[in-house]
Coordinates of C-alpha atoms in Angstrom, one line a residue:
M166 CA -10.5 41.4 5.7
E167 CA -10.8 37.7 5.6
N168 CA -7.3 37.4 4.3
E169 CA -6.0 39.6 7.2
E170 CA -7.8 37.4 9.7
L171 CA -6.3 34.2 8.1
I172 CA -2.8 35.7 8.2
K173 CA -3.3 36.6 11.9
Q174 CA -4.4 33.1 12.7
V175 CA -1.5 31.4 10.9
T176 CA 1.0 33.8 12.4
E177 CA -0.2 33.1 15.9
K178 CA 0.0 29.3 15.2
A179 CA 3.5 29.6 13.7
E180 CA 4.8 31.5 16.6
K181 CA 3.9 28.6 18.9
W182 CA 6.6 26.7 17.1
L183 CA 9.2 29.2 18.1
T184 CA 9.9 27.5 21.4
P185 CA 12.7 25.2 22.6
A186 CA 10.4 22.2 22.0
Y187 CA 11.2 22.6 18.3
D188 CA 14.6 22.3 16.7
A189 CA 16.7 25.3 15.6
E190 CA 16.4 24.5 11.9
T191 CA 12.6 24.4 12.1
Q192 CA 12.5 27.7 14.0
A193 CA 14.8 29.3 11.4
E194 CA 12.5 28.3 8.5
I195 CA 9.5 29.6 10.3
K196 CA 11.2 32.9 11.0
K197 CA 11.8 33.2 7.3
M198 CA 8.2 32.6 6.5
L199 CA 7.1 35.2 9.1
A200 CA 9.5 37.8 7.7
N201 CA 8.5 37.2 4.1
P202 CA 6.0 39.8 2.9
D203 CA 4.4 37.1 0.7
K204 CA 2.5 35.0 3.2
T205 CA 1.6 32.2 0.8
D206 CA 4.1 29.7 2.2
L207 CA 3.1 30.6 5.8
I208 CA -0.5 30.1 5.1
E209 CA 0.0 26.8 3.3
A210 CA 2.1 25.5 6.1
F211 CA -0.2 26.5 9.0
Y212 CA -3.7 27.2 7.9
K213 CA -4.8 23.7 9.1
D214 CA -3.4 20.6 10.8
L215 CA -2.4 17.7 8.7
E216 CA -5.2 15.3 9.4
F217 CA -4.7 11.8 10.6
G218 CA -7.4 9.7 9.0
T219 CA -8.2 6.0 8.4
G220 CA -5.4 6.0 5.8
G221 CA -2.9 7.7 8.2
L222 CA -1.1 10.8 7.1
R223 CA -0.1 12.1 3.7
G224 CA 1.2 15.5 2.6
I225 CA 3.9 17.6 1.3
M226 CA 7.1 17.5 3.3
G227 CA 8.2 20.7 5.0
V228 CA 7.8 22.9 8.1
G229 CA 4.4 23.5 9.6
S230 CA 1.3 21.8 11.0
N231 CA 0.0 21.1 7.5
R232 CA 3.2 19.4 6.4
M233 CA 4.9 16.0 6.8
N234 CA 7.8 16.6 9.3
I235 CA 9.1 15.0 12.5
Y236 CA 6.5 16.8 14.6
T237 CA 3.4 15.8 12.7
V238 CA 4.8 12.3 12.3
G239 CA 5.7 12.4 16.0
A240 CA 2.2 13.4 17.0
A241 CA 0.7 10.5 15.0
T242 CA 3.1 8.0 16.6
Q243 CA 2.5 9.3 20.1
G244 CA -1.2 9.1 19.6
L245 CA -0.9 5.6 18.2
S246 CA 1.3 4.6 21.1
N247 CA -1.2 6.0 23.6
Y248 CA -4.0 4.0 22.0
L249 CA -2.0 0.8 21.9
N250 CA -1.0 1.1 25.6
K251 CA -4.7 1.6 26.5
N252 CA -6.0 -1.2 24.2
F253 CA -3.4 -3.8 25.1
K254 CA -2.8 -2.9 28.7
D255 CA -2.9 -6.5 29.8
L256 CA -0.1 -7.6 27.5
D257 CA 3.3 -8.1 29.0
Q258 CA 4.9 -6.5 25.9
I259 CA 3.3 -4.6 23.1
S260 CA 5.2 -4.7 19.8
V261 CA 5.1 -3.0 16.5
V262 CA 6.8 -3.1 13.1
V263 CA 8.2 0.0 11.5
G264 CA 9.0 0.1 7.8
H265 CA 9.6 2.8 5.2
D266 CA 10.1 3.3 1.5
C267 CA 12.7 5.2 -0.6
R268 CA 11.4 8.7 -0.2
N269 CA 13.3 11.6 1.1
N270 CA 13.1 11.7 4.9
S271 CA 11.4 8.3 5.1
R272 CA 14.3 6.8 7.1
L273 CA 14.4 9.8 9.4
F274 CA 10.6 9.5 10.0
A275 CA 10.9 5.8 10.6
E276 CA 13.7 6.2 13.1
I277 CA 11.9 9.0 14.9
S278 CA 8.8 6.8 15.1
A279 CA 10.8 3.9 16.4
N280 CA 12.2 6.1 19.2
I281 CA 8.7 7.3 20.2
F282 CA 7.2 3.9 20.3
S283 CA 10.1 2.6 22.4
A284 CA 9.9 5.7 24.7
N285 CA 6.4 4.6 25.4
G286 CA 7.5 1.1 26.4
I287 CA 6.6 -0.5 23.0
K288 CA 9.0 -3.0 21.4
V289 CA 9.9 -2.1 17.8
Y290 CA 11.0 -4.3 14.9
L291 CA 12.6 -1.6 12.7
F292 CA 13.7 -2.7 9.2
E293 CA 17.3 -2.0 8.4
D294 CA 16.5 -0.3 5.1
M295 CA 13.5 0.3 2.8
R296 CA 11.2 -2.6 2.3
P297 CA 7.9 -3.2 0.3
T298 CA 4.7 -2.5 2.1
P299 CA 3.4 -6.1 1.7
E300 CA 6.5 -7.3 3.6
M301 CA 5.8 -4.9 6.4
S302 CA 2.3 -6.2 6.7
F303 CA 3.6 -9.8 6.7
A304 CA 6.2 -8.9 9.4
I305 CA 3.4 -7.7 11.8
R306 CA 1.8 -11.2 11.6
H307 CA 5.2 -13.0 11.6
F308 CA 6.3 -11.4 14.8
G309 CA 2.8 -11.4 16.4
C310 CA 2.7 -7.6 16.7
Q311 CA -0.2 -5.5 17.7
S312 CA 0.4 -2.8 15.1
G313 CA 2.8 -1.4 12.6
I314 CA 3.5 1.6 10.5
N315 CA 5.0 2.2 7.1
I316 CA 6.4 5.6 6.0
T317 CA 5.4 6.0 2.4
A318 CA 3.3 8.1 0.1
S319 CA 2.8 5.3 -2.4
H320 CA 3.0 6.5 -6.0
N321 CA 2.5 10.2 -5.2
P322 CA 5.0 12.8 -6.6
R323 CA 8.4 13.3 -5.0
E324 CA 7.3 16.2 -2.8
Y325 CA 5.0 14.0 -0.7
N326 CA 5.5 11.5 2.1
G327 CA 3.0 9.6 4.2
Y328 CA 2.3 7.5 7.3
K329 CA 0.2 4.3 7.1
A330 CA -1.0 2.6 10.3
Y331 CA -1.8 -1.1 10.5
W332 CA -3.4 -3.4 13.0
D333 CA -2.5 -6.9 14.3
D334 CA -4.0 -8.6 11.2
G335 CA -1.5 -6.8 8.9
A336 CA -4.3 -4.7 7.4
Q337 CA -4.7 -0.9 7.6
V338 CA -6.7 0.0 10.7
L339 CA -10.5 -0.1 10.6
A340 CA -13.3 0.8 12.9
P341 CA -13.4 1.0 15.9
H342 CA -9.6 1.3 16.1
D343 CA -9.3 4.0 13.4
K344 CA -11.6 6.4 15.4
G345 CA -9.8 5.5 18.6
I346 CA -6.4 6.3 17.2
I347 CA -7.6 9.5 15.6
D348 CA -9.0 10.7 18.9
E349 CA -5.7 10.0 20.6
V350 CA -3.7 11.8 17.9
N351 CA -5.9 14.8 18.1
K352 CA -5.1 15.1 21.8
I353 CA -1.5 15.8 21.0
S354 CA -1.4 19.6 21.1
S355 CA 2.3 20.4 20.9
A356 CA 5.7 18.8 20.6
T357 CA 6.0 18.8 24.4
D358 CA 3.4 16.0 24.4
I359 CA 5.6 13.7 22.3
K360 CA 8.2 11.4 23.9
F361 CA 11.1 11.7 21.4
E362 CA 13.8 10.1 23.6
G363 CA 13.9 6.4 22.6
N364 CA 14.9 3.3 24.5
K365 CA 17.4 1.5 22.3
D366 CA 16.9 -1.7 24.3
L367 CA 13.4 -1.9 22.8
I368 CA 14.4 -1.4 19.2
Q369 CA 15.4 -4.5 17.2
I370 CA 16.8 -4.1 13.7
V371 CA 15.5 -6.7 11.3
G372 CA 16.1 -7.5 7.6
E373 CA 17.2 -10.6 5.9
E374 CA 15.8 -12.9 8.5
V375 CA 12.3 -11.6 7.6
D376 CA 13.1 -11.3 3.8
S377 CA 13.9 -15.0 3.5
V378 CA 10.8 -16.2 5.4
Y379 CA 8.6 -13.8 3.4
L380 CA 10.0 -14.8 0.0
N381 CA 9.5 -18.5 0.9
K382 CA 5.9 -17.7 1.7
V383 CA 5.5 -15.8 -1.5
K384 CA 6.8 -18.8 -3.4
T385 CA 4.0 -20.9 -2.1
I386 CA 1.3 -18.8 -3.7
S387 CA 2.5 -19.4 -7.2
I388 CA -0.8 -20.2 -9.1
D389 CA 0.8 -22.8 -11.4
P390 CA 4.5 -23.7 -10.9
E391 CA 4.3 -26.0 -13.9
V392 CA 3.6 -23.1 -16.1
I393 CA 6.7 -21.3 -14.8
K394 CA 8.8 -24.4 -15.5
R395 CA 7.7 -24.4 -19.1
Q396 CA 8.1 -20.6 -19.4
K397 CA 11.3 -20.2 -17.3
D398 CA 13.0 -18.4 -20.2
L399 CA 10.3 -15.8 -20.5
K400 CA 12.3 -12.6 -21.0
I401 CA 11.1 -10.1 -18.4
V402 CA 12.2 -6.5 -17.9
Y403 CA 11.6 -5.1 -14.4
T404 CA 12.0 -1.7 -12.9
P405 CA 11.3 -0.6 -9.3
I406 CA 11.3 3.1 -10.4
H407 CA 13.9 3.8 -7.7
G408 CA 11.8 2.2 -5.0
T409 CA 11.5 -0.7 -2.6
G410 CA 10.7 -3.3 -5.2
M411 CA 14.4 -3.6 -6.0
M412 CA 14.9 -5.3 -2.5
L413 CA 12.7 -8.3 -3.2
I414 CA 11.0 -8.5 -6.6
P415 CA 14.0 -9.7 -8.7
R416 CA 14.7 -12.3 -5.9
A417 CA 11.0 -13.4 -5.9
L418 CA 11.0 -13.9 -9.7
K419 CA 14.2 -15.9 -9.4
Q420 CA 12.8 -18.1 -6.6
W421 CA 9.7 -18.7 -8.6
G422 CA 11.9 -20.0 -11.4
F423 CA 12.2 -17.2 -14.0
E424 CA 15.7 -17.3 -15.3
N425 CA 15.7 -14.4 -17.8
V426 CA 14.9 -11.3 -15.7
H427 CA 16.5 -8.0 -16.7
T428 CA 16.4 -4.8 -14.7
V429 CA 16.7 -1.1 -15.7
P430 CA 20.1 -0.1 -14.3
E431 CA 19.3 3.6 -14.0
Q432 CA 16.1 2.9 -12.0
M433 CA 17.7 0.3 -9.7
V434 CA 19.2 3.2 -7.8
K435 CA 17.4 4.1 -4.6
S436 CA 16.2 7.7 -4.8
G437 CA 13.4 9.8 -3.3
D438 CA 13.9 12.3 -6.1
F439 CA 12.7 9.8 -8.7
P440 CA 15.1 11.5 -11.2
T441 CA 14.1 9.4 -14.3
V442 CA 10.4 9.9 -14.2
I443 CA 7.8 12.7 -13.9
S444 CA 5.9 10.7 -11.3
P445 CA 6.6 7.2 -9.9
N446 CA 3.2 5.7 -10.8
P447 CA 3.5 2.5 -12.8
E448 CA 0.0 2.9 -14.1
N449 CA 1.3 5.8 -16.1
A450 CA 3.0 4.9 -19.4
E451 CA 5.6 7.5 -19.0
A452 CA 6.9 5.8 -15.8
L453 CA 7.5 2.6 -17.9
S454 CA 9.2 4.3 -20.8
M455 CA 12.8 3.4 -19.9
A456 CA 11.7 -0.2 -19.2
I457 CA 9.9 -0.4 -22.5
D458 CA 12.9 1.0 -24.3
L459 CA 15.1 -1.7 -22.8
A460 CA 12.4 -4.4 -23.6
K461 CA 12.4 -3.3 -27.3
K462 CA 16.2 -3.3 -27.3
I463 CA 16.5 -6.9 -26.0
D464 CA 13.2 -8.2 -27.5
A465 CA 11.7 -8.9 -24.1
D466 CA 8.2 -10.5 -23.6
I467 CA 6.9 -8.6 -20.6
V468 CA 7.6 -5.3 -18.8
M469 CA 7.0 -5.0 -15.1
A470 CA 7.2 -1.9 -12.9
S471 CA 6.4 -1.4 -9.2
D472 CA 5.6 1.9 -7.4
P473 CA 7.9 3.2 -4.6
D474 CA 6.5 1.0 -1.8
A475 CA 5.9 -2.0 -4.2
D476 CA 2.2 -2.6 -3.5
R477 CA 1.2 -1.6 -7.0
V478 CA 2.4 -2.9 -10.3
G479 CA 2.1 -1.9 -13.9
M480 CA 2.8 -4.3 -16.7
A481 CA 3.1 -4.1 -20.5
C482 CA 3.5 -6.7 -23.2
K483 CA 3.6 -6.8 -27.0
N484 CA 0.4 -6.4 -29.0
D485 CA -1.1 -9.2 -31.0
K486 CA 1.3 -8.4 -33.9
G487 CA 4.3 -8.7 -31.6
E488 CA 5.2 -5.0 -32.1
S489 CA 4.8 -2.2 -29.6
F490 CA 4.3 -2.6 -25.9
D491 CA 0.9 -1.6 -24.5
L492 CA 0.3 -0.9 -20.8
S493 CA -3.2 -2.2 -21.0
Q494 CA -2.6 -5.5 -22.9
V495 CA -1.5 -7.6 -20.0
T496 CA -4.8 -7.7 -18.1
I497 CA -6.8 -8.2 -21.3
G498 CA -4.5 -11.0 -22.2
L499 CA -4.8 -12.7 -18.8
G500 CA -8.6 -12.5 -19.0
W501 CA -8.7 -13.9 -22.5
D502 CA -6.3 -16.8 -21.7
V503 CA -8.3 -17.8 -18.7
K504 CA -11.6 -17.6 -20.6
Q505 CA -10.3 -20.0 -23.3
K506 CA -9.3 -22.6 -20.7
E507 CA -12.5 -24.6 -20.3
S508 CA -11.2 -27.1 -17.7
G509 CA -8.4 -27.8 -15.2
F510 CA -7.4 -25.5 -12.4
F511 CA -9.4 -22.5 -13.4
G512 CA -12.6 -24.3 -14.5
K513 CA -15.3 -22.4 -16.4
L514 CA -15.3 -18.6 -16.2
F515 CA -18.5 -16.7 -16.4
G516 CA -20.3 -18.7 -19.1
G517 CA -21.3 -16.6 -22.1
A518 CA -19.1 -13.6 -21.1
K519 CA -18.4 -11.3 -24.0
E520 CA -14.8 -10.4 -25.0
E521 CA -15.2 -6.7 -24.3
E522 CA -16.0 -7.5 -20.6
F523 CA -12.3 -8.4 -20.2
D524 CA -10.9 -4.9 -20.1
L525 CA -9.7 -5.4 -16.6
D526 CA -7.7 -3.7 -13.9
V527 CA -7.9 -6.4 -11.3
I528 CA -8.1 -10.2 -11.2
A529 CA -9.1 -11.7 -7.8
F530 CA -8.5 -15.3 -6.8
L531 CA -10.4 -16.7 -3.9
L532 CA -8.2 -19.5 -2.3
D533 CA -9.1 -21.9 0.4
S534 CA -6.8 -23.3 3.2
N535 CA -5.3 -25.8 0.8
G536 CA -4.3 -23.0 -1.7
K537 CA -7.0 -24.1 -4.2
V538 CA -9.6 -21.9 -5.7
A539 CA -12.4 -21.9 -3.2
N540 CA -15.5 -23.9 -4.1
L541 CA -17.9 -21.0 -4.3
G542 CA -21.3 -20.7 -5.8
G543 CA -24.0 -18.0 -6.1
D544 CA -24.4 -14.7 -7.9
L545 CA -22.0 -11.8 -8.4
N546 CA -24.1 -8.6 -8.2
F547 CA -22.6 -5.3 -9.3
S548 CA -23.8 -1.9 -8.2
N549 CA -24.6 -1.0 -11.8
G550 CA -27.2 -3.7 -12.0
N551 CA -25.1 -6.3 -13.8
K552 CA -25.4 -9.9 -12.4
V553 CA -23.1 -12.8 -13.2
G554 CA -23.5 -16.4 -12.1
L555 CA -20.6 -18.1 -10.3
Q556 CA -19.7 -21.7 -10.6
G557 CA -17.6 -23.6 -8.1
G558 CA -14.0 -22.8 -8.7
D559 CA -14.6 -19.7 -10.7
I560 CA -12.3 -16.7 -10.5
V561 CA -13.8 -13.3 -9.7
F562 CA -13.1 -10.5 -12.1
F563 CA -13.7 -6.8 -11.1
N564 CA -14.1 -4.5 -14.1
S565 CA -12.3 -1.2 -14.2
M566 CA -15.4 0.6 -15.5
T567 CA -17.4 -0.4 -12.5
Y568 CA -14.7 0.0 -9.9
P569 CA -12.4 2.9 -11.0
S570 CA -10.0 2.7 -8.0
C571 CA -9.6 -1.1 -8.1
T572 CA -5.9 -1.1 -9.0
G573 CA -2.9 -2.5 -7.3
T574 CA -1.6 -5.7 -5.9
S575 CA -2.7 -7.0 -2.4
S576 CA -2.6 -10.2 -0.5
M577 CA -4.4 -10.6 2.8
L578 CA -4.9 -13.6 5.1
F579 CA -8.4 -14.3 6.3
P580 CA -8.1 -15.9 9.8
E581 CA -11.1 -18.0 10.5
G582 CA -13.8 -16.2 12.5
T583 CA -12.4 -12.7 11.8
S584 CA -15.0 -10.4 10.3
K585 CA -13.3 -7.2 9.1
Y586 CA -10.4 -6.5 6.8
N587 CA -9.0 -3.7 4.8
V588 CA -7.1 -4.5 1.6
Q589 CA -6.5 -2.4 -1.5
L590 CA -9.9 -3.2 -2.8
K591 CA -11.4 -2.2 0.6
I592 CA -13.0 -5.5 1.4
N593 CA -15.2 -4.3 4.3
Q594 CA -17.0 -7.3 5.7
L595 CA -17.1 -11.1 5.5
L596 CA -20.5 -11.8 7.0
A597 CA -21.7 -15.0 8.6
K598 CA -24.7 -15.0 6.3
G599 CA -22.4 -15.5 3.4
E600 CA -22.0 -12.2 1.7
L601 CA -18.7 -10.6 0.8
I602 CA -19.2 -6.8 0.6
V603 CA -16.7 -4.9 -1.4
H604 CA -16.6 -1.1 -1.3
T605 CA -14.6 1.3 -3.4
G606 CA -14.6 5.0 -4.4
D607 CA -14.2 8.4 -2.8
K608 CA -16.0 7.9 0.4
L609 CA -13.7 5.1 1.6
T610 CA -10.5 5.6 -0.2
G611 CA -10.3 9.2 -1.0
E612 CA -9.6 8.1 -4.6
G613 CA -11.5 7.0 -7.6
D614 CA -13.6 8.6 -10.3
G615 CA -17.0 8.6 -8.7
D616 CA -19.1 8.1 -5.6
D617 CA -18.7 5.2 -3.2
E618 CA -19.9 2.0 -4.8
Q619 CA -20.8 -1.4 -3.4
M620 CA -20.7 -4.9 -4.8
I621 CA -22.2 -7.9 -3.0
I622 CA -21.0 -11.4 -3.7
K623 CA -23.7 -13.8 -2.4
L624 CA -22.3 -17.2 -1.7
D625 CA -24.5 -20.4 -1.5
S626 CA -22.0 -21.8 1.0
L627 CA -18.9 -20.2 2.5
P628 CA -15.8 -22.4 2.7
T629 CA -15.0 -23.3 6.3
K630 CA -11.5 -21.8 5.9
L631 CA -11.4 -19.1 3.3
E632 CA -7.8 -18.0 4.0
K633 CA -6.6 -15.8 1.1
I634 CA -7.7 -13.4 -1.5
I635 CA -5.1 -12.3 -4.0
F636 CA -5.4 -9.4 -6.4
L637 CA -3.3 -9.1 -9.4
V638 CA -3.2 -6.4 -12.1

């Protein structure tokens, strides 16, 4: 009886899509679902609405209210447009950046979104082709936009796509804007509420003019250019796994001074099907197999791989015997090298730390306005009860056992006086009393191996201009 009621509900919902507001191809697919005695596809497509949350949208592509398609993407964009027009009503011209990755339909969804924004009187900077997520974030700040979106499902399987919304600081939206946007999106009840007819005069195509500025900025955050000069012949194998990293990462490495970079030809081909891997997640050894094979063939030193939207990197290097490549060795090696360096740029690191504490996923550098490691002091208190003293100039390490979802690469500007941010590690607050509160886990990210956890960094004195925090895996 319950199943019959569910079928009745999804049937009624699906039939509402059989109107002129929806395109002929969509209607034809829905008719096939309705006619099919097996109602599994119909139920999966319509039993709920794809929810717009703080992370935006993410789901399997296809027809239906529970799928990523031009109508669910359109509703999200119309809701965001409505919120922007209310929130920035006093601005002469509201503007946004629209970017996308390599996935199937990503360009279509980006162009549809650009049309909707422009139809609502919002100027759009639309990238000419796929670009990494960090560059899209940079472009928001570069152009002084109020918001931006990126069409990507990160490292999810090929069937998925997604929609991430960002605010004027280049970070994903946080309270109170997240709730405000969600409320507006939920008001969109059908395709007739969406303004699909774009205004081409409000859409500006951008590309190399942003790439060059962004890459020049990236070059300035090199931790130690002198090391690169000494290691310029380091043999690096890089793969974008068919994704956006191919657009900028080889160029960035070259600009930094690395002269011996090799790419995996088969994976330097843009494809949303990701034909050479099971899943395009660079944290999985399987995704690096072709790069590792090439590295062994040419006797490379390091293997690098980025996910489809290039905000996550996996690395591998030889073991201590110079033999096989191990996906986990790079972060351990970085931690060990820094620990052994007792003076200079890094200073002392966690006096008395044991070697086993360096099984790391993430290394975080706190930089001041001059690009130097911030002169911090105080205690680093972990949610599991561990406590580590910080010395001025120390580097903060987040252990993967304590923070299971702390993976990825992020860089975020900290404008003076701004209190809330959202980067990959979910830095939630930078409080005036001198505490940096870091959250991670299921409650905030929807990912991770356990419950939401919290770590508080108590600082004796906060730098007057703490501008950057950079995470590296």
